[in-house]
Short mmCIF file of C-alpha atoms in Angstrom, two decimals:
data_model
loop_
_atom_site.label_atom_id
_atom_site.label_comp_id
_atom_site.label_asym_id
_atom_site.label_seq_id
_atom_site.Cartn_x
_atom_site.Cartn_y
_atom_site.Cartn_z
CA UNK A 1013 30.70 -9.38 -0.35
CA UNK A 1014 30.38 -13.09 -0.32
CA UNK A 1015 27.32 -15.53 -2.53
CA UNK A 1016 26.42 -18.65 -1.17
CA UNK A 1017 27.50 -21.69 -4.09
CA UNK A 1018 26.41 -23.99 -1.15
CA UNK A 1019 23.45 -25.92 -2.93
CA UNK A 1020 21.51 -25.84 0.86
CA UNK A 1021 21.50 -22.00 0.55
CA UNK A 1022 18.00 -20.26 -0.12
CA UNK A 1023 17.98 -19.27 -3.56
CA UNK A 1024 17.36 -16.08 -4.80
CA UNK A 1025 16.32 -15.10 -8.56
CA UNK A 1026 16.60 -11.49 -9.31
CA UNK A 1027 14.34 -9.56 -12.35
CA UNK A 1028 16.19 -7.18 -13.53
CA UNK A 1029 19.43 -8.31 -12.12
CA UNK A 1030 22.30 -5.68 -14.17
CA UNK A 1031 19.63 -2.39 -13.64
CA UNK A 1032 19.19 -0.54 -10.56
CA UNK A 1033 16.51 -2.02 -8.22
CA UNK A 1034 17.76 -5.80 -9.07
CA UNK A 1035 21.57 -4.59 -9.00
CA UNK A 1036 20.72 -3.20 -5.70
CA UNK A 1037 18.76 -6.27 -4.22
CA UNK A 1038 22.28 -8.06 -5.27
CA UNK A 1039 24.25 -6.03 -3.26
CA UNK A 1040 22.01 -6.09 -0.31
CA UNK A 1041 22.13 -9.83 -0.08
CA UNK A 1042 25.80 -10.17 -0.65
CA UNK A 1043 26.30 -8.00 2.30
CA UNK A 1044 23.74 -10.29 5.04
CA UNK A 1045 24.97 -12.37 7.01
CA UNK A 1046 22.93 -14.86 5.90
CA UNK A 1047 24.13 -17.14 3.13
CA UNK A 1048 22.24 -16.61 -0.50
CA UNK A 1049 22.50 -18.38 -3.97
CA UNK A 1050 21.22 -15.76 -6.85
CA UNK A 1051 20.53 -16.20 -9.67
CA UNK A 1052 20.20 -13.20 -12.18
CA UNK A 1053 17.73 -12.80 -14.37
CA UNK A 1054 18.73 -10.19 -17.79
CA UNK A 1055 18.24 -10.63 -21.66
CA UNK A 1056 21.87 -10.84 -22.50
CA UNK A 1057 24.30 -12.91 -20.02
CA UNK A 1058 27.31 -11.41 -22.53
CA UNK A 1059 26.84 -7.79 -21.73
CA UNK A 1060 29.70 -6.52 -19.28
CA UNK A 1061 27.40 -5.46 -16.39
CA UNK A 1062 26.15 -9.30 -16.63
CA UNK A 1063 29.77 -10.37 -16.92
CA UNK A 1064 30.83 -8.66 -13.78
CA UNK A 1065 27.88 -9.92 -11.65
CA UNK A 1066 29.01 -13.59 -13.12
CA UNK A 1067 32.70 -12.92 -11.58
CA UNK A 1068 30.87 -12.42 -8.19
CA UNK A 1069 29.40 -15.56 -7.99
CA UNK A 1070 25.52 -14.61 -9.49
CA UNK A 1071 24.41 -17.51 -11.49
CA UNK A 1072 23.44 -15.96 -14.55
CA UNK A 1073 20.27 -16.97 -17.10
CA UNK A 1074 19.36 -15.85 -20.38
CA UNK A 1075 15.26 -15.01 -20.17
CA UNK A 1076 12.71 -13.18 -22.87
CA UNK A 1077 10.44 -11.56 -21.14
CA UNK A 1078 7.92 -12.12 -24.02
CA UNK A 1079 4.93 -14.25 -22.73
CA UNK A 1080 4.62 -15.73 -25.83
CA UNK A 1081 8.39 -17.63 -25.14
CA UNK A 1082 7.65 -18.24 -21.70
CA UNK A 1083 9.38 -21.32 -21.35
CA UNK A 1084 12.42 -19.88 -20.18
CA UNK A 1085 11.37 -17.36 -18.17
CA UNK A 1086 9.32 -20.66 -15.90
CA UNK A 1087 12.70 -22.92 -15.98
CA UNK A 1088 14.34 -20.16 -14.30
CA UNK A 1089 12.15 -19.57 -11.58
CA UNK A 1090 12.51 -23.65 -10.59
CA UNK A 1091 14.09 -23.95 -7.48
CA UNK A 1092 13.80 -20.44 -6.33
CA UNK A 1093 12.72 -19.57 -2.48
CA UNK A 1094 12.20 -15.84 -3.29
CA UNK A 1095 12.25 -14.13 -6.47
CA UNK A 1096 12.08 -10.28 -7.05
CA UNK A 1097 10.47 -9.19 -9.95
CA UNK A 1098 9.96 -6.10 -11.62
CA UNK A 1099 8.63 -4.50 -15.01
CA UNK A 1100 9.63 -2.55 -17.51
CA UNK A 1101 7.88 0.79 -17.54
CA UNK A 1102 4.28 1.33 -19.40
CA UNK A 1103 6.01 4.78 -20.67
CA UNK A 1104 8.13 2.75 -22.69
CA UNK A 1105 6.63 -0.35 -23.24
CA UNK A 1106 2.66 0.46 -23.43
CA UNK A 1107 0.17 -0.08 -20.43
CA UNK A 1108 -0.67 -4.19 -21.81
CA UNK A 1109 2.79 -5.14 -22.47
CA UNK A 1110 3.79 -4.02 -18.54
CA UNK A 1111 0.40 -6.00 -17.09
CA UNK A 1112 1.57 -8.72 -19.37
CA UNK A 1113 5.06 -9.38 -18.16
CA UNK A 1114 4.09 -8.72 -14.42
CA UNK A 1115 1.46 -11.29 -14.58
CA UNK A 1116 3.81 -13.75 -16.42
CA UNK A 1117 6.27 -13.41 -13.36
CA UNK A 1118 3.23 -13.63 -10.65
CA UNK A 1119 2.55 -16.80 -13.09
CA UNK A 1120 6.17 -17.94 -12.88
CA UNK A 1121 6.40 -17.71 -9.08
CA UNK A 1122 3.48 -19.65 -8.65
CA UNK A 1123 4.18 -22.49 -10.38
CA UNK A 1124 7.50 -22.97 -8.83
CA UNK A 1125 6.24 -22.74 -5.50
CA UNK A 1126 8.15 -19.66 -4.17
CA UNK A 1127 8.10 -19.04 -0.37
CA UNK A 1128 7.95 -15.89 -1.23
CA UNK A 1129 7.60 -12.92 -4.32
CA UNK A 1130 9.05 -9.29 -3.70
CA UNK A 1131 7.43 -7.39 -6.48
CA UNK A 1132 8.23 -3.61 -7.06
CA UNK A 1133 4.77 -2.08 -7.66
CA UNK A 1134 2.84 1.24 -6.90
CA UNK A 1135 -0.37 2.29 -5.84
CA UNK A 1136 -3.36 2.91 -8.39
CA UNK A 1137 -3.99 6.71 -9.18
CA UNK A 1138 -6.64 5.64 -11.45
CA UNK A 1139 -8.48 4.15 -8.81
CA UNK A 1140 -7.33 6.73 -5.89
CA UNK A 1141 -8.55 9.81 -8.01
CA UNK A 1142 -11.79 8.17 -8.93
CA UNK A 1143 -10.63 8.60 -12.38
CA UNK A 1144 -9.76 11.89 -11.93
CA UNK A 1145 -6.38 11.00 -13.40
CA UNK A 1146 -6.81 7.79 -15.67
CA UNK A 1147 -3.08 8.37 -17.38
CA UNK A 1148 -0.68 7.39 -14.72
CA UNK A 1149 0.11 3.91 -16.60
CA UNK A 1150 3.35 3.65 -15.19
CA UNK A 1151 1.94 3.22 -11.54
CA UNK A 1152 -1.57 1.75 -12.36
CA UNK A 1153 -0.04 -1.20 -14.50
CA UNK A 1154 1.64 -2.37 -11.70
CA UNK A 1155 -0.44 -1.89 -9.26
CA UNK A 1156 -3.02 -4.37 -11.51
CA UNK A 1157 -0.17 -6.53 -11.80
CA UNK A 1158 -0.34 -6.54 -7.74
CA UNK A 1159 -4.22 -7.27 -7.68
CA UNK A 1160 -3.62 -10.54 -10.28
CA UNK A 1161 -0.80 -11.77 -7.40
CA UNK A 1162 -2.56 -11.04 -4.83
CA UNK A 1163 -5.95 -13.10 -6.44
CA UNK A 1164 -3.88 -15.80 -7.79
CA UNK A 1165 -2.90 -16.36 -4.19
CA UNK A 1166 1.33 -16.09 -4.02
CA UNK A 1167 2.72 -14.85 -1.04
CA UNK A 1168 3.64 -11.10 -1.56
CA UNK A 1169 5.34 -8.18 -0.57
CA UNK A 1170 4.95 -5.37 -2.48
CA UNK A 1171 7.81 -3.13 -2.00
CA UNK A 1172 7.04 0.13 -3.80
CA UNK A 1173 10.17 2.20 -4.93
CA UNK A 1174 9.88 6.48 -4.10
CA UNK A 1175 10.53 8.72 -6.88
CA UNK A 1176 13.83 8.10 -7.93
CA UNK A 1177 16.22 10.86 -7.13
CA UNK A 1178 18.34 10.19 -10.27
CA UNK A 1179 14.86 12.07 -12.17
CA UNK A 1180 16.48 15.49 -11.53
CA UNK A 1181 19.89 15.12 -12.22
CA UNK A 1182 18.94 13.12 -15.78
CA UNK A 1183 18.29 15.47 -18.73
CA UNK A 1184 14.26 15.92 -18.66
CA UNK A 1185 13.49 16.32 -15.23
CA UNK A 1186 16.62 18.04 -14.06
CA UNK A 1187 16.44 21.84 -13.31
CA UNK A 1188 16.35 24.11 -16.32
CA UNK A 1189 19.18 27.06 -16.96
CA UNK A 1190 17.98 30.46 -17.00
CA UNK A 1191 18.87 33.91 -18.66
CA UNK A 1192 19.99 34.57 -15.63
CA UNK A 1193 22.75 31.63 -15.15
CA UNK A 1194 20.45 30.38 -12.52
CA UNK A 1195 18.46 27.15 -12.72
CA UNK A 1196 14.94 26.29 -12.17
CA UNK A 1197 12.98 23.04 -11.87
CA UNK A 1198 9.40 23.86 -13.39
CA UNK A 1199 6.40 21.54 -12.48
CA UNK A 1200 2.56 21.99 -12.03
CA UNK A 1201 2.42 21.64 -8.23
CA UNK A 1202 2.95 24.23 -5.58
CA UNK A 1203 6.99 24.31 -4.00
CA UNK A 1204 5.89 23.05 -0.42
CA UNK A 1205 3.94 19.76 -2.23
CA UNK A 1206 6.12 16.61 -0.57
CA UNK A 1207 7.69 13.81 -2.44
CA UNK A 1208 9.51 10.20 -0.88
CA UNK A 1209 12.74 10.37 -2.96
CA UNK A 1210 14.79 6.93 -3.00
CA UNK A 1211 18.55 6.82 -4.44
CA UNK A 1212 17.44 3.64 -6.03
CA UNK A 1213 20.70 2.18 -6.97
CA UNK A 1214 22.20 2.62 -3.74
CA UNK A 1215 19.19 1.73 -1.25
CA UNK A 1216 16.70 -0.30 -3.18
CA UNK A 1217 17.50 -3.30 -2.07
CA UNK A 1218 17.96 -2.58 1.41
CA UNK A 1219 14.17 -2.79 1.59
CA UNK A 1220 14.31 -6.16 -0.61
CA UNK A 1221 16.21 -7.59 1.83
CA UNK A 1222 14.11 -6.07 4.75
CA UNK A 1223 10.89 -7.64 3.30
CA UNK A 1224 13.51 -11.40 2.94
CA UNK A 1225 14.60 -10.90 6.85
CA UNK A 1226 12.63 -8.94 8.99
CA UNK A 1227 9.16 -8.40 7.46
CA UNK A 1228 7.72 -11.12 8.08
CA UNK A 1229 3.47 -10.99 7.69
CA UNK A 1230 4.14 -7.45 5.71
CA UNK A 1231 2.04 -7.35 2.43
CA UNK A 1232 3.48 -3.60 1.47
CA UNK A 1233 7.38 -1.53 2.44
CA UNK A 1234 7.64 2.00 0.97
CA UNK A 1235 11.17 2.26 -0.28
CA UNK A 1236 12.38 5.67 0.42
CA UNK A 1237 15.68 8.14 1.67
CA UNK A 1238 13.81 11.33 2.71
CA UNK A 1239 10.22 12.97 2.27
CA UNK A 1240 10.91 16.34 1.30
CA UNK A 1241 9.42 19.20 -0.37
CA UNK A 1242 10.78 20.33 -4.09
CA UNK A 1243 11.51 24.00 -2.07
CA UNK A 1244 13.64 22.32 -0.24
CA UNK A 1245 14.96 20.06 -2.37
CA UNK A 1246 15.89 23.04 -4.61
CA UNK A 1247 17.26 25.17 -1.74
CA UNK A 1248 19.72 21.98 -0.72
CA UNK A 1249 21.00 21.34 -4.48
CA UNK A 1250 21.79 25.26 -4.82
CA UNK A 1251 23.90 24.66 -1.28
CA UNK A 1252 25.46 22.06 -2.10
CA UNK A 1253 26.46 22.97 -5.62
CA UNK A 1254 27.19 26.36 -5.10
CA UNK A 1255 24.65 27.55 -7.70
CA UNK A 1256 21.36 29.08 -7.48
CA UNK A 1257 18.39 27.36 -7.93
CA UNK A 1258 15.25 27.14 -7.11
CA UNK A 1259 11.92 25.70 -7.69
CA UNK A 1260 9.15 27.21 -9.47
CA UNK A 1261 5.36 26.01 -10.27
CA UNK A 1262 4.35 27.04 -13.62
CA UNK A 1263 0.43 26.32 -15.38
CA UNK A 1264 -0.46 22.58 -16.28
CA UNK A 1265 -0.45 23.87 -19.91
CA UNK A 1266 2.97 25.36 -19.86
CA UNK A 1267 3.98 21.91 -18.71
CA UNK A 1268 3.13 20.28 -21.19
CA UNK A 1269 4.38 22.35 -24.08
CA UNK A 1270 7.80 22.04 -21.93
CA UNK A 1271 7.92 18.34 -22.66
CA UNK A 1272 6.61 18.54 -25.83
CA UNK A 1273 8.81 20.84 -26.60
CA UNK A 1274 12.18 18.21 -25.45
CA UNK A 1275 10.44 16.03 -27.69
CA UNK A 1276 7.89 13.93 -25.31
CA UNK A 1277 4.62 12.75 -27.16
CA UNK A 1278 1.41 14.29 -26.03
CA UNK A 1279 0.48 11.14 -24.46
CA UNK A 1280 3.87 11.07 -22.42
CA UNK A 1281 3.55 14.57 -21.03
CA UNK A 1282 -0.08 13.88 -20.11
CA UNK A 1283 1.34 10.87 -18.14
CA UNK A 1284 3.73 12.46 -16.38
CA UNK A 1285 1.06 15.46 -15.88
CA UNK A 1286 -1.08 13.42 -14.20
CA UNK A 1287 1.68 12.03 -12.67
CA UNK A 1288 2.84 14.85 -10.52
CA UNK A 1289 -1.20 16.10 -10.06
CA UNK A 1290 -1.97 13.12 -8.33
CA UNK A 1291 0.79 12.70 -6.22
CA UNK A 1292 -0.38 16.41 -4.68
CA UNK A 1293 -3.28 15.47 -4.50
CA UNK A 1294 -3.20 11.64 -3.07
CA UNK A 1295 0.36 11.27 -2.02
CA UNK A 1296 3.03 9.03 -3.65
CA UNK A 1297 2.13 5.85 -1.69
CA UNK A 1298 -1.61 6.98 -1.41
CA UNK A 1299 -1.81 8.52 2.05
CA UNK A 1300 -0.55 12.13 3.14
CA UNK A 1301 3.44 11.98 3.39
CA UNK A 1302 5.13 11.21 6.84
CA UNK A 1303 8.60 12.98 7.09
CA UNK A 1304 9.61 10.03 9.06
CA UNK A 1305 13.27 8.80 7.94
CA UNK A 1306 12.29 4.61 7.13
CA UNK A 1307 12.88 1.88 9.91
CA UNK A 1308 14.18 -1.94 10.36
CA UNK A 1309 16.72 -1.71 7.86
CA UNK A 1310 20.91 -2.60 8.44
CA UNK A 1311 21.16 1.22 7.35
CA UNK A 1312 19.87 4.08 6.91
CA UNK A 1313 19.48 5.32 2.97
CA UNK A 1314 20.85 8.18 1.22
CA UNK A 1315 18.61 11.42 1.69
CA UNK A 1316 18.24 13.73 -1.08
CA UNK A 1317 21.31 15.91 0.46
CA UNK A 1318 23.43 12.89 0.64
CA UNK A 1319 22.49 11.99 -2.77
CA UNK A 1320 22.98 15.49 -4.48
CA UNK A 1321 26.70 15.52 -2.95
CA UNK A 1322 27.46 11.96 -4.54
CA UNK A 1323 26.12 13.25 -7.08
CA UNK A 1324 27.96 14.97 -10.62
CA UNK A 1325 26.12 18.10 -11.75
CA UNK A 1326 28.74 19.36 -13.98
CA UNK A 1327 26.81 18.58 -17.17
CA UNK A 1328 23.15 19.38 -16.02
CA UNK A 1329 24.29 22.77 -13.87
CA UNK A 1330 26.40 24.25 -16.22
#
């Protein structure tokens, strides 16, 4: 695992650099054979994860991602012949303050010149639905955010993450015990609706460093390990953990009194509603689901199978 220091190298700033899409993209490059300065992009350069990425040889800056302190945010982007950028969620930070950011980075790149921004967006389900489901924030934000780029003119490739397949082993969206002992994951969509699941920390940046090395003229990748149906899903988590569960579709109603109930505000659970409605009815990426495993990368990423085996369920299965 080897960054460039060799001034000559193409250099590579990284949004996000100590989470799991930008930790990932490091990784990724480190391995190519292909030499790469990168710089890493994170709020706090002190924090241990920043620390650690410091020991390998990732030049790292202190940046606010406020666009009223911009300044630093632009003087780290100088010099940079790719940058990846991504947002922090509109469920946490509000619908403006995601469009915000994202344009200040599509602002950034452009002003230094980039050869080239990877930007982790999504599709718009507003838009898709015909406003069928206006509440998706989390996807629509971005995908303004890749309008702006694409009108401002700065060469893009949109590479749009799948569900993450950490969702269902974290507390909320992980299956639910029963009476029983068993365990059920509960959503409003029937068990044979599809999903592209990505093990985001591990694969990510595989397709980062596709769109870098081999994607050359591609505007859009779909980042993904496995399209796969939350039956089966279900049926391959109760195999490989030994316990039974299984998937159920329950009423959009009792959905939302289910999150609600964990504590979600209304407005969350009618995002993540919408959420799960739309990708039924429109498909993740906006087209029907191909159960195609993904192509051109240097390997092949974690299915959901793979991923549930890595994976500790001794706290959420128990």
């Amino acid at each position: 695992m080897t960054i460039s220091q060799n001034p000559s190298a193409p250099l590579v700033v990284v949004i996000g650099s100590t989470g799991s899409q930008g930790g990932s993209t490091i990784r990724e490059l480190a391995l190519s054979d292909r030499p790469y300065r990168i710089r890493g992009l994170t709020r706090d350069t002190n924090k241990p994860a920043a620390q650690a990425l410091i020991r390998q040889g990732v030049e790292m800056v202190a940046v606010s991602t406020v666009p009223e302190e911009k300044e630093s945010l632009f003087s780290a982007f100088q010099g940079a012949t790719y940058v990846f950028a991504m947002t922090q969620s509109a469920s946490k930070v509000g619908k403006d303050t995601e469009v915000a950011e994202g344009k200040m980075y599509v602002d950034a790149a452009k002003s230094a010149k980039v050869e080239l921004l990877i930007w982790s967006g999504l599709v718009d389900m507003n838009e898709l639905s015909g406003s069928k489901y206006p509440n998706v924030y989390h996807m629509d934000s971005k995908a303004e955010v890749t309008k702006y780029a694409e009108e401002v003119g700065v060469p893009l490739v949109n590479v749009m993450a799948g569900l993450f397949m950490t969702n269902f082993s974290g507390y909320l969206a992980a299956p639910k015990k029963q009476g029983d002992g068993s365990f059920v994951l509960s959503l409003p969509v029937p068990p044979d609706s599809t999903v592209p699941l990505l093990d985001t920390s591990h694969d990510y940046g595989l397709f980062v460093r596709k769109a870098i090395e081999s994607a050359q003229g591609a505007s859009q990748i779909e980042a993904y390990g496995e399209v796969i149906s939350y039956r089966d899903m279900m049926e391959q988590l109760s195999e490989v953990t030994g316990k039974k569960v299984k998937f159920a579709q329950i009423s959009e109603e009792q959905f939302l009194k289910d999150l609600m109930a964990v504590g979600r505000p209304r407005y969350i659970a009618q995002e993540y509603l919408e959420m799960h409605l739309a990708i039924h009815d429109h498909g993740y990426f906006g087209h029907e689901d191909v159960r195609s495993r993904p192509d051109g990368l240097t390997r092949l990423p974690h299915t959901w199978r793979e991923f549930a085996t890595a994976t500790d369920w001794s706290e959420i299965l128990n």
